[in-house]
mmCIF file of C-alpha atoms and ligand atoms in Angstrom:
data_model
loop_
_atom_site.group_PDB
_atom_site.id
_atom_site.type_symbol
_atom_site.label_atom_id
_atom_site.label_comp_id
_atom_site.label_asym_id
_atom_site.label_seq_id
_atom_site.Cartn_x
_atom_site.Cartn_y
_atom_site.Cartn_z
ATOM 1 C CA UNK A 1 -32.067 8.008 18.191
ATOM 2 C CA UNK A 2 -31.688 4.103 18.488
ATOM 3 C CA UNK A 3 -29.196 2.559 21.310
ATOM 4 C CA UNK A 4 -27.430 0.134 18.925
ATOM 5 C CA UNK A 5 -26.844 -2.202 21.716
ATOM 6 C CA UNK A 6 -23.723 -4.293 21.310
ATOM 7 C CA UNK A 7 -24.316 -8.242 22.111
ATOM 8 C CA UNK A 8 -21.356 -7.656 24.636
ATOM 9 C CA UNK A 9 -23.794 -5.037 26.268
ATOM 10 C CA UNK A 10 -26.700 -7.364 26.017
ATOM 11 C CA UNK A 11 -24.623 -10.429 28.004
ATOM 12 C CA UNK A 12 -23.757 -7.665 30.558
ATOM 13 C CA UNK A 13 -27.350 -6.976 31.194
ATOM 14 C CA UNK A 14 -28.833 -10.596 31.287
ATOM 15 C CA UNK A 15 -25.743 -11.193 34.196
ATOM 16 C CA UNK A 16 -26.754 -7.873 36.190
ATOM 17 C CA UNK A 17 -30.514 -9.684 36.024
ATOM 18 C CA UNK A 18 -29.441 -13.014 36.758
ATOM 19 C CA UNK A 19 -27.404 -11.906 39.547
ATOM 20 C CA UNK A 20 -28.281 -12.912 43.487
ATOM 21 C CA UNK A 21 -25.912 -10.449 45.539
ATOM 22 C CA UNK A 22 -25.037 -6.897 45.329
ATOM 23 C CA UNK A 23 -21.283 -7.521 44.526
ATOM 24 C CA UNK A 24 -22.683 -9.726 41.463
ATOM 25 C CA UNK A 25 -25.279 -6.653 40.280
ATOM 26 C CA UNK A 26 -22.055 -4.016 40.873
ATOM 27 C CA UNK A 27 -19.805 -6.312 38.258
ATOM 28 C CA UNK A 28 -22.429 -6.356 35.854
ATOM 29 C CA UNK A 29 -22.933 -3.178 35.894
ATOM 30 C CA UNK A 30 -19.574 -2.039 35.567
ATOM 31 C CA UNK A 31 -19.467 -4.155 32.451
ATOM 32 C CA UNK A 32 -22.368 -2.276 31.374
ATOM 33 C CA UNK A 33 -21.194 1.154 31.757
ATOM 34 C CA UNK A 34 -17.731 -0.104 30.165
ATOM 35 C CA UNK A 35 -19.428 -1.853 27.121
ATOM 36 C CA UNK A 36 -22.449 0.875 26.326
ATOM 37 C CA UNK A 37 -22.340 2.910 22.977
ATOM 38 C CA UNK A 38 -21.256 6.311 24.178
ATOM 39 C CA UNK A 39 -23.471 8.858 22.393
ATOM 40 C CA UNK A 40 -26.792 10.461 22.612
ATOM 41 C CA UNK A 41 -28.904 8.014 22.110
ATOM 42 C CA UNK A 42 -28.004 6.115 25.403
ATOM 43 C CA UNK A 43 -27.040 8.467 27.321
ATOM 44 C CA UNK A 44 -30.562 8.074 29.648
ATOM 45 C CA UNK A 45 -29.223 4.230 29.954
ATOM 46 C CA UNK A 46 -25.513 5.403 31.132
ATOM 47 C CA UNK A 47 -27.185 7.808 33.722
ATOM 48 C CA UNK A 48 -29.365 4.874 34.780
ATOM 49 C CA UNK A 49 -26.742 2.684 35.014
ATOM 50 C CA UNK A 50 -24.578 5.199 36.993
ATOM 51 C CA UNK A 51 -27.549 6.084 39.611
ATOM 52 C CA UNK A 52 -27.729 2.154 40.070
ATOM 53 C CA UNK A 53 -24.390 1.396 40.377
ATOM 54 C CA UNK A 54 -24.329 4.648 43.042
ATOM 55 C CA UNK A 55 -26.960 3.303 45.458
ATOM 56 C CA UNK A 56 -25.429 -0.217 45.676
ATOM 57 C CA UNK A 57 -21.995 1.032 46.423
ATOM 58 C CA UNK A 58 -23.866 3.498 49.152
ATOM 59 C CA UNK A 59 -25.362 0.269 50.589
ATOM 60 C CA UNK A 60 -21.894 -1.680 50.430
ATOM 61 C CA UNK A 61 -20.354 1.146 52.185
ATOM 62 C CA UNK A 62 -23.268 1.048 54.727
ATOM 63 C CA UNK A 63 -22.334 -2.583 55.250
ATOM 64 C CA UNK A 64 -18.958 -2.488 55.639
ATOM 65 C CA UNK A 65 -18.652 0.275 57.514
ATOM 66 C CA UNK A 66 -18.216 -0.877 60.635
ATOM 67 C CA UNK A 67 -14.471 -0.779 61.214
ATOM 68 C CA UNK A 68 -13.105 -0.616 57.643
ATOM 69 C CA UNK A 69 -12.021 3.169 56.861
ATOM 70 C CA UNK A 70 -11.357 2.784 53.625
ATOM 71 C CA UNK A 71 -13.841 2.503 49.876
ATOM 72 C CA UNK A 72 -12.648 -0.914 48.337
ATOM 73 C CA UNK A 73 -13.181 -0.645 44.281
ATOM 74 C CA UNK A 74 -15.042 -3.687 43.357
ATOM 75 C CA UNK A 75 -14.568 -3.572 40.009
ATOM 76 C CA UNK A 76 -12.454 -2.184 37.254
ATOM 77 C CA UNK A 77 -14.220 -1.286 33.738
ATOM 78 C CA UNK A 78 -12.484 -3.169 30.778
ATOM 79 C CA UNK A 79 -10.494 -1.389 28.976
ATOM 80 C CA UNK A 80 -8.558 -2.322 25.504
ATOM 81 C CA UNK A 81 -8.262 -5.806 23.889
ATOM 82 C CA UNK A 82 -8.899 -7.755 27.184
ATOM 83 C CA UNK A 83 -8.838 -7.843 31.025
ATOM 84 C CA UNK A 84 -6.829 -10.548 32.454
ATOM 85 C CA UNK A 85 -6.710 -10.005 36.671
ATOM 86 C CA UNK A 86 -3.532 -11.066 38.254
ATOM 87 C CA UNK A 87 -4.332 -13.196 41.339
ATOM 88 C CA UNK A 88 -1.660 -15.366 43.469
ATOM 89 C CA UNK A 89 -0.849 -15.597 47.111
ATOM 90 C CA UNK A 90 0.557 -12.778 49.500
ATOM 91 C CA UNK A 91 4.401 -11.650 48.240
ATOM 92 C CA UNK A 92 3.916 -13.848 45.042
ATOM 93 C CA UNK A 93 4.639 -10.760 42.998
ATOM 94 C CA UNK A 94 1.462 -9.597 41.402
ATOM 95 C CA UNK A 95 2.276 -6.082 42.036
ATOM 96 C CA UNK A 96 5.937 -6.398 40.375
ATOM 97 C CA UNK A 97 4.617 -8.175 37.456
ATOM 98 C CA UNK A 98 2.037 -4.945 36.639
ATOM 99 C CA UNK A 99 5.198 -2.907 37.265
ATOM 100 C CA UNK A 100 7.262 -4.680 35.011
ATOM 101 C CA UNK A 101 4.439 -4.943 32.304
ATOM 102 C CA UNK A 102 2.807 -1.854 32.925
ATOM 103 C CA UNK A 103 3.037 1.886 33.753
ATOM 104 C CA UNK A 104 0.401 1.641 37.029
ATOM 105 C CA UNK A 105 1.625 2.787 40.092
ATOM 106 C CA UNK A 106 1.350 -0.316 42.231
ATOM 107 C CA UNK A 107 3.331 -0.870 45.399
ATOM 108 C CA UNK A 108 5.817 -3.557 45.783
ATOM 109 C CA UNK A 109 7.188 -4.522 48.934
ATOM 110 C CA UNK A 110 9.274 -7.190 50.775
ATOM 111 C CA UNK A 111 6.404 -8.064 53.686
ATOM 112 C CA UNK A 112 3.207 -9.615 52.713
ATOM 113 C CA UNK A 113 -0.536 -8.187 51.958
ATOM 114 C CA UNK A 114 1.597 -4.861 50.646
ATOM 115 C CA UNK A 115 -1.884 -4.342 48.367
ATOM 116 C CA UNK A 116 -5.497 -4.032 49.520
ATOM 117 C CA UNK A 117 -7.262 -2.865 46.328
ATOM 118 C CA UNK A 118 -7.864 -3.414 42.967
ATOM 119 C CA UNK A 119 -5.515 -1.678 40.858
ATOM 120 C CA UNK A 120 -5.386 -1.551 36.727
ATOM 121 C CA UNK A 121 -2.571 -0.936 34.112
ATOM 122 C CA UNK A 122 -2.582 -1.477 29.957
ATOM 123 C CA UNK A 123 -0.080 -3.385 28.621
ATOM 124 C CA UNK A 124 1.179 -2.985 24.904
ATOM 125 C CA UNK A 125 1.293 -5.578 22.631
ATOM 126 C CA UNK A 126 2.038 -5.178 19.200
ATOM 127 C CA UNK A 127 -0.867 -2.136 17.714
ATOM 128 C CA UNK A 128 -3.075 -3.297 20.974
ATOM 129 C CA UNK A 129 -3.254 -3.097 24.871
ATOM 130 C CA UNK A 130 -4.282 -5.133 27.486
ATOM 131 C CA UNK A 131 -5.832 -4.612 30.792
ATOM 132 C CA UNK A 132 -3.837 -6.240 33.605
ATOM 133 C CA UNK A 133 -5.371 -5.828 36.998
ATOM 134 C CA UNK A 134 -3.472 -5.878 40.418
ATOM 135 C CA UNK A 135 -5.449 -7.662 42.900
ATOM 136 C CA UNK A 136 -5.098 -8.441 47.195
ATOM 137 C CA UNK A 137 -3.158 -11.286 47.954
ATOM 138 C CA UNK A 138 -5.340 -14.687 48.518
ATOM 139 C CA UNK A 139 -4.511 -16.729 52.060
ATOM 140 C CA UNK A 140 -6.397 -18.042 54.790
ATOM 141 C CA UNK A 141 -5.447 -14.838 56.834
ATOM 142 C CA UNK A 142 -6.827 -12.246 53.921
ATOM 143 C CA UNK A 143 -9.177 -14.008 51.673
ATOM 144 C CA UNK A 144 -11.573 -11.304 50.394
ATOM 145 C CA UNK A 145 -14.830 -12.861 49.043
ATOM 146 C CA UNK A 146 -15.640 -10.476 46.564
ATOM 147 C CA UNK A 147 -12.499 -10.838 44.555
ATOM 148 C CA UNK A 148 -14.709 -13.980 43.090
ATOM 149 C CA UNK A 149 -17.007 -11.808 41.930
ATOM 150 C CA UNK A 150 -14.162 -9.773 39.886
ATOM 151 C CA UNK A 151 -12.569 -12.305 38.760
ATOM 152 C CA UNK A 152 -15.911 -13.418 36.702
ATOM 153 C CA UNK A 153 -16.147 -10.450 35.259
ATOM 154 C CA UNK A 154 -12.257 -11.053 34.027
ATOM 155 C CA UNK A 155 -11.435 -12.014 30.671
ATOM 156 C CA UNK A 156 -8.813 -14.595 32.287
ATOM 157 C CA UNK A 157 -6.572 -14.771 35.338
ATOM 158 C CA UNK A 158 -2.726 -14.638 35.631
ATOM 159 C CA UNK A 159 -1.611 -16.402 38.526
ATOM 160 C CA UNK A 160 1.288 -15.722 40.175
ATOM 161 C CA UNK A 161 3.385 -18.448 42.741
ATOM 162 C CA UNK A 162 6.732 -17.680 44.270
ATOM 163 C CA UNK A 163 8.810 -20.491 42.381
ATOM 164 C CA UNK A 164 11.345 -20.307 45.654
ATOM 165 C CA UNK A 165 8.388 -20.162 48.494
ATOM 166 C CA UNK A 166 8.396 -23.506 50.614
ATOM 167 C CA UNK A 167 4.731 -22.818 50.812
ATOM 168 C CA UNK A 168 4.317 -22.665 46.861
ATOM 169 C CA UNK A 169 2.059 -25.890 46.174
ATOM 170 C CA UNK A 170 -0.272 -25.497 49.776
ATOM 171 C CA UNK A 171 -0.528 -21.733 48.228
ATOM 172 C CA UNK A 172 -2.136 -23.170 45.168
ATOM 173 C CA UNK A 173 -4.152 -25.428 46.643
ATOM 174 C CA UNK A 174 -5.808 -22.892 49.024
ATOM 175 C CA UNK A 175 -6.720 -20.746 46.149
ATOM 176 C CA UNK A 176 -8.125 -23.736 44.037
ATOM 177 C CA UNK A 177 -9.703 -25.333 47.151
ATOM 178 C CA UNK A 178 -11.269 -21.618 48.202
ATOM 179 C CA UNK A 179 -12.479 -20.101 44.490
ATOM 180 C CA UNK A 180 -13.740 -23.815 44.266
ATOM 181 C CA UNK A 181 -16.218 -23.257 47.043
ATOM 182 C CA UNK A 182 -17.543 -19.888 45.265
ATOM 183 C CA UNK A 183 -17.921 -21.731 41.835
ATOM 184 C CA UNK A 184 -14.759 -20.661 40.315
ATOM 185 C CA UNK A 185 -12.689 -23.168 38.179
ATOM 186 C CA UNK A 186 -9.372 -22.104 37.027
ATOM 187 C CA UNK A 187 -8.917 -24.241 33.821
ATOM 188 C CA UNK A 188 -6.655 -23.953 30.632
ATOM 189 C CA UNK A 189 -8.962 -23.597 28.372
ATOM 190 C CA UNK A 190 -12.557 -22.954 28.860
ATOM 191 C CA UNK A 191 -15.097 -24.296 26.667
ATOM 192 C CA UNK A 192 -18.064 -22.004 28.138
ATOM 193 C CA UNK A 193 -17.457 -18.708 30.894
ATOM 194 C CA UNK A 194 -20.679 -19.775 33.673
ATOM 195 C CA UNK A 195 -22.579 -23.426 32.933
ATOM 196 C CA UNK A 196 -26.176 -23.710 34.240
ATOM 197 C CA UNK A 197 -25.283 -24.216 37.761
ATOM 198 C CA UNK A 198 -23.263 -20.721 37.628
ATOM 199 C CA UNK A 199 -20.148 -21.993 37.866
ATOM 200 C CA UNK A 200 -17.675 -19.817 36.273
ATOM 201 C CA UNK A 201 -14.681 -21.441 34.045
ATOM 202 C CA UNK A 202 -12.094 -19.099 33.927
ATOM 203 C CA UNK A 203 -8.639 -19.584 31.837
ATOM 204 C CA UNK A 204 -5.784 -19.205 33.788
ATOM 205 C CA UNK A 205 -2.025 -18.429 33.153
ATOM 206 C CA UNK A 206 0.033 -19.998 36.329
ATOM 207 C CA UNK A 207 3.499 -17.748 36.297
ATOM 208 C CA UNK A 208 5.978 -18.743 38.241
ATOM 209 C CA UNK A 209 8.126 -15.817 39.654
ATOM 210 C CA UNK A 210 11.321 -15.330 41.256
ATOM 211 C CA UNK A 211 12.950 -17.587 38.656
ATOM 212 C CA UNK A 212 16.147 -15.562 39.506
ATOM 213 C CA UNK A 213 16.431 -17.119 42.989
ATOM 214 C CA UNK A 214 18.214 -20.161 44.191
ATOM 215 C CA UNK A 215 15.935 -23.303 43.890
ATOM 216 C CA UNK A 216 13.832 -21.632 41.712
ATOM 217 C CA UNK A 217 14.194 -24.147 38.936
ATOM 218 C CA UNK A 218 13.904 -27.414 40.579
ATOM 219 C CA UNK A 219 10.779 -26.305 42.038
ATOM 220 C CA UNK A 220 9.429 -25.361 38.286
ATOM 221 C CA UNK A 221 9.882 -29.074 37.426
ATOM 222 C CA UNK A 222 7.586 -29.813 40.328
ATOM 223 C CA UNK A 223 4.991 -27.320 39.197
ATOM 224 C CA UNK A 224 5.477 -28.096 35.936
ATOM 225 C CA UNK A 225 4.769 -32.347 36.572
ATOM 226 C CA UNK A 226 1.530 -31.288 38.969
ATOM 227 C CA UNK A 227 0.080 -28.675 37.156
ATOM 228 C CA UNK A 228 1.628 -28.742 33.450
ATOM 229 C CA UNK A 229 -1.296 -30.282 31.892
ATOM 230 C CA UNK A 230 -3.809 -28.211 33.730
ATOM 231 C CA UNK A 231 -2.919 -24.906 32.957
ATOM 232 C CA UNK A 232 -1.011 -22.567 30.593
ATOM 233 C CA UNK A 233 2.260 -22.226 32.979
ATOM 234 C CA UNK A 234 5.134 -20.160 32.738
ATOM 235 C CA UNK A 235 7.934 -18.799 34.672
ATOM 236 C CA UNK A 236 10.129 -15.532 34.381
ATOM 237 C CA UNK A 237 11.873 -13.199 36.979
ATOM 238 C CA UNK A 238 10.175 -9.787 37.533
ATOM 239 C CA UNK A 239 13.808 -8.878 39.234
ATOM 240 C CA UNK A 240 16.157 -9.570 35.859
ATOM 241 C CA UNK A 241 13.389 -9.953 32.821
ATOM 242 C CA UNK A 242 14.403 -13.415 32.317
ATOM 243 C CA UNK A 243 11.845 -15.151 30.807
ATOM 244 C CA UNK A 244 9.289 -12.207 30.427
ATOM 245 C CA UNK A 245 9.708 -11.809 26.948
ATOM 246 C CA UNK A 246 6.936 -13.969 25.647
ATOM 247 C CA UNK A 247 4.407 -13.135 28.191
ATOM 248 C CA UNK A 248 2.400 -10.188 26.525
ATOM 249 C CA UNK A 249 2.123 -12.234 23.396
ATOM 250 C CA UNK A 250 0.800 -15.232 25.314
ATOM 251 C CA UNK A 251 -1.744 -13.506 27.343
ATOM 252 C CA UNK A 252 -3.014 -12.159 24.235
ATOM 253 C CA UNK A 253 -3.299 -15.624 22.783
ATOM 254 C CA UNK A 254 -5.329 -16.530 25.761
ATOM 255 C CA UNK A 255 -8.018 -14.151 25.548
ATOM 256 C CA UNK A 256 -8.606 -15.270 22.123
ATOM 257 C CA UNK A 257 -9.670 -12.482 20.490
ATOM 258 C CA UNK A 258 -9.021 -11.155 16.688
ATOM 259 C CA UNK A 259 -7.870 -7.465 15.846
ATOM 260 C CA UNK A 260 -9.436 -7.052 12.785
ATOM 261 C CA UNK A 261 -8.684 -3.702 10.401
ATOM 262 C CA UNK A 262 -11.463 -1.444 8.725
ATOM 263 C CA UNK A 263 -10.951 -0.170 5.075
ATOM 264 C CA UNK A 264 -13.119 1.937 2.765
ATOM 265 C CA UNK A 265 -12.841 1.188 -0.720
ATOM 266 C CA UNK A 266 -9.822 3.050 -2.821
ATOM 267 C CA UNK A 267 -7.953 3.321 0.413
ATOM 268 C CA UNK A 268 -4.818 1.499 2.562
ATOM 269 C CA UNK A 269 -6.414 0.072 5.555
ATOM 270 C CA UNK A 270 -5.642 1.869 9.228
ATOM 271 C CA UNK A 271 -3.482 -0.309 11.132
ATOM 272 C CA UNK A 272 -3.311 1.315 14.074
ATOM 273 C CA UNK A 273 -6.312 0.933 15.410
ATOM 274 C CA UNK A 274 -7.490 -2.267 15.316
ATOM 275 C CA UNK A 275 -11.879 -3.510 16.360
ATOM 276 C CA UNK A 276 -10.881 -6.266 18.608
ATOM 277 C CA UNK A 277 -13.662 -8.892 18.952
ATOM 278 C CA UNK A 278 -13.844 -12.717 20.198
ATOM 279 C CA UNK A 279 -12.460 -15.408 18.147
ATOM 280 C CA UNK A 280 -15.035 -16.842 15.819
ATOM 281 C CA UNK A 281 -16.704 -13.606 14.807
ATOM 282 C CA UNK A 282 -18.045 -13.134 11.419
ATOM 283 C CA UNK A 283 -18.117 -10.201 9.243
ATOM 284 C CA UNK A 284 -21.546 -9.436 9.882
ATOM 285 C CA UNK A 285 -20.324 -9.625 13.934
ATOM 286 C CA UNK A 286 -17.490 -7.098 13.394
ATOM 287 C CA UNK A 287 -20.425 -4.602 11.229
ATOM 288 C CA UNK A 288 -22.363 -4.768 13.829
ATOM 289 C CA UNK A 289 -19.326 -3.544 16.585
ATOM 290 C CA UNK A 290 -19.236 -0.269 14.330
ATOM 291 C CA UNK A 291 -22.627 0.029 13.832
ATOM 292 C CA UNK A 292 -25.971 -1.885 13.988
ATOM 293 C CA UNK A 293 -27.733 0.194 10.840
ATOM 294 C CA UNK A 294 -24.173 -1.168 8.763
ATOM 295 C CA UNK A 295 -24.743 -4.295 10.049
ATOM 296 C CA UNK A 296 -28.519 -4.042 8.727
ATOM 297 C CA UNK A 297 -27.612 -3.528 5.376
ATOM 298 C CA UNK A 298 -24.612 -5.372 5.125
ATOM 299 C CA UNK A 299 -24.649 -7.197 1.457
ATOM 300 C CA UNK A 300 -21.005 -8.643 1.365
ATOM 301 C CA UNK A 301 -17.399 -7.584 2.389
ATOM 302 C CA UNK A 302 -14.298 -8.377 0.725
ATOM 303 C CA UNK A 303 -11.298 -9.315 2.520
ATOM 304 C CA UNK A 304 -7.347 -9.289 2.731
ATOM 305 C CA UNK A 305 -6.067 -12.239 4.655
ATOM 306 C CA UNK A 306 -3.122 -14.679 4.899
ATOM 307 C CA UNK A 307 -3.001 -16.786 2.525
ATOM 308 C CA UNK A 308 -6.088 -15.620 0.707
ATOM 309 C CA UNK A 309 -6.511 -13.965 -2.828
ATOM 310 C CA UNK A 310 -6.434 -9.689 -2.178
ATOM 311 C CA UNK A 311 -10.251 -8.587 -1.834
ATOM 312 C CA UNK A 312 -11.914 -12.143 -1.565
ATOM 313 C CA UNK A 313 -15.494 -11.795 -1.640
ATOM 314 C CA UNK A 314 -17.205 -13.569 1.370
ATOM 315 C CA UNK A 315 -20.804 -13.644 2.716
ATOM 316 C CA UNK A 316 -21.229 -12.335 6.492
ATOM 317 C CA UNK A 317 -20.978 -15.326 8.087
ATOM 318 C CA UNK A 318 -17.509 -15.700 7.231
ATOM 319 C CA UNK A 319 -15.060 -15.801 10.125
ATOM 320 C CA UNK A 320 -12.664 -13.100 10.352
ATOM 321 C CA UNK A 321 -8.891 -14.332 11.356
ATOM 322 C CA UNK A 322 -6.542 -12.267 13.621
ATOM 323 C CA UNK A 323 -5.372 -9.286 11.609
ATOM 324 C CA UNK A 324 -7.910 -9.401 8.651
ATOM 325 C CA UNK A 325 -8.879 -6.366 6.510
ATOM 326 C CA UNK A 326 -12.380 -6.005 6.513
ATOM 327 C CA UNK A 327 -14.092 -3.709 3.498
ATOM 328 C CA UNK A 328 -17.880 -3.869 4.220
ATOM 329 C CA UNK A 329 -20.514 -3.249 1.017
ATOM 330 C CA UNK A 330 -24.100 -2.574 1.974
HETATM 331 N N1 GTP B 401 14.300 -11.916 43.234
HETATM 332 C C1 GTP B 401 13.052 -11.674 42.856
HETATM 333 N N2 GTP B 401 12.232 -10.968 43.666
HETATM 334 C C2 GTP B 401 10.955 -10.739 43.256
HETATM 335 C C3 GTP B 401 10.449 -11.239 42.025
HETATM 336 N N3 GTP B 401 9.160 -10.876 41.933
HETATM 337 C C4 GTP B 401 8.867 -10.166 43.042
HETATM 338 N N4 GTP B 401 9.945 -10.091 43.849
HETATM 339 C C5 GTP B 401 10.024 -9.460 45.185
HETATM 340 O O1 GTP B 401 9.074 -10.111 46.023
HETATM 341 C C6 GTP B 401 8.497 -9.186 46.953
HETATM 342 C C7 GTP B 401 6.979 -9.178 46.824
HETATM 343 O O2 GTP B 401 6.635 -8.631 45.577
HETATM 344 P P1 GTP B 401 5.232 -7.937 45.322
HETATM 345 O O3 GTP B 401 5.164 -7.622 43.871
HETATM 346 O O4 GTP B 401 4.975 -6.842 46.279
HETATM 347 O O5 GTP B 401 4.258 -9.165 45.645
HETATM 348 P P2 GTP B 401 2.654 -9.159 45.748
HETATM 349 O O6 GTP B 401 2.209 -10.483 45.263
HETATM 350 O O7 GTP B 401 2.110 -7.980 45.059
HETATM 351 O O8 GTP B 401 2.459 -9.054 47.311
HETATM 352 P P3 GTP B 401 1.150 -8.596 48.165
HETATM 353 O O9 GTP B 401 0.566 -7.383 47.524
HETATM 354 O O10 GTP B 401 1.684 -8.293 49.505
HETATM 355 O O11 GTP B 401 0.230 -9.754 48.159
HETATM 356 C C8 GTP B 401 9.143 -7.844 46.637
HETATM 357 O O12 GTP B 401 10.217 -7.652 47.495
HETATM 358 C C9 GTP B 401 9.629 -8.008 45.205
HETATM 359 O O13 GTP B 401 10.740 -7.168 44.900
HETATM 360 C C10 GTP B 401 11.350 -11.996 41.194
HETATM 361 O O14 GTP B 401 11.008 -12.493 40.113
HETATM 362 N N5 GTP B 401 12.622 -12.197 41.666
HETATM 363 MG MG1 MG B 402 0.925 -6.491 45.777
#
């Protein structure tokens, strides 16, 4: 039976063979195991991939056990239309914002470093979900290396700054200044994921929490005059909901992705269930996510779009548009 590798599959295995540590070769193989076609055919790669990712968590363990007790998950599999990983300094509110957005069981406290592992949630939006991931706090005192390593495996960051913390702009600065030194940019918009040195340009949403408390505001102007033009930034309180509203929405904007709906011919299109793929797919991209052989013998498709005559024709290197109907003809 063939594999029918998807090119998301294929990325994940050049990074697990271009990668130098252990923590590196873990990620990537995490994205393998997530992004694999699950069915006979492969199932000799999953258990491959599985025994792999086994023995390198074994010789982690190994490593670090020497005073740490506890198994730190290094990764977390993707999961729906994108994984953005929520990263900010200790008592910053990463934990409240997954517990506001999601249903994850996260732990929220008053004192700082409350959480120590990696810890995932879906949010809804609209007919999709999105992956938000809980992460350990970043500061001199708890800076764990191989968060770097998750976070280029992330789709995008949210990062999260205590609008009414004293410390709030020496907090940023430590991150930037510290993922800087392991090759990790935090940008707006990024034109490429890793260049050629391996530098990883990740897009970053800056929220601004605790909007509800006194100060809050005045320090948002602040933010907004240093950092406005170099991120996506935002601001909300996790205690009252101001501001939250528009949050799932823009996070799914920033992945940049496309839901795009399957129809055979004679019948209404299914909604609900959307094949999510990267922005700038074509329609012989999205054949291809269903099934290589379709993609193989794909001859044309005919489309429903905005602003486009019902059941357009178009070749397969036309580029699909968030929330296109897609009827392929082989
Ligand atoms: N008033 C107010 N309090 C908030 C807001 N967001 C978080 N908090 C409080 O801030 C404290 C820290 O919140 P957490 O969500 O635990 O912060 P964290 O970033 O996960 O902290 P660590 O896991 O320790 O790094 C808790 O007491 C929260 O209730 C907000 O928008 N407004
Ligand atoms: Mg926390």
């Amino acid at each position: 039976m063939p594999a029918n590798l998807t090119p998301d599959y294929m990325a994940a295995e050049l990074e697990y063979k271009q990668a130098k540590t252990n923590q590196e070769r873990m990620a990537a193989l995490e994205k393998m195991l997530a992004t694999v076609p699950k069915h006979k055919g492969t199932e000799k790669i999953q258990a491959d991939i599985k025994n792999k990712l086994k023995k390198l968590r074994e010789l982690e363990e190994k490593g670090t056990a020497k005073g740490a007790r506890r198994s730190i998950s290094y990764n977390v599999p993707r999961e729906g239309a994108g994984q953005a990983l929520v990263i900010g300094p200790a008592n910053s509110g990463k934990s409240s914002l997954l517990g506001f957005f999601t249903k994850a069981p996260v732990e929220i406290a008053d004192y700082p470093f409350t959480t120590h592992r990696l810890q995932p949630g879906m949010m809804p939006y609209q007919n999709v979900q999105i992956q938000l991931v809980d992460s350990p706090a970043l500061s001199p005192e708890t800076f764990e290396p191989w968060m770097t390593s998750v976070m280029r495996s992330a789709d995008m960051l949210v990062l999260t700054v205590d609008l009414a913390s004293p410390a709030l702009l020496e907090d940023i600065e430590f991150i930037r200044q510290k993922l800087r030194e392991h090759k990790v940019e935090m940008v707006s918009k990024a034109v490429q994921k890793v260049d050629g040195e391996g530098r990883a340009w990740l897009k970053t949403l800056m929220v601004g929490t605790h909007l509800d408390v006194d100060g809050a505001k005045d320090n948002l102007e602040v933010l907004a005059d240093i950092y406005g033009k170099e991120f996506l930034l935002m601001s909300m309180s996790l205690k009252t909901g101001q501001g939250t509203e528009r949050f799932p929405e823009t996070v799914f904007q920033t992945l940049e992705v496309v839901r795009v709906y399957t129809k055979t011919p004679g019948k209404p299109p299914d909604k609900s269930d959307p094949v999510v793929l990267k922005a700038g797919s074509t329609v012989y991209d999205f054949a291809e996510g269903i099934h290589k052989q379709l993609a193989g013998h794909l001859k044309f498709a005919r489309i429903w779009s905005k602003n486009k005559p019902d059941g357009l024709r178009v070749a397969r290197d036309y580029v699909l548009e968030d929330e296109d109907v897609c009827e392929l003809h082989g």
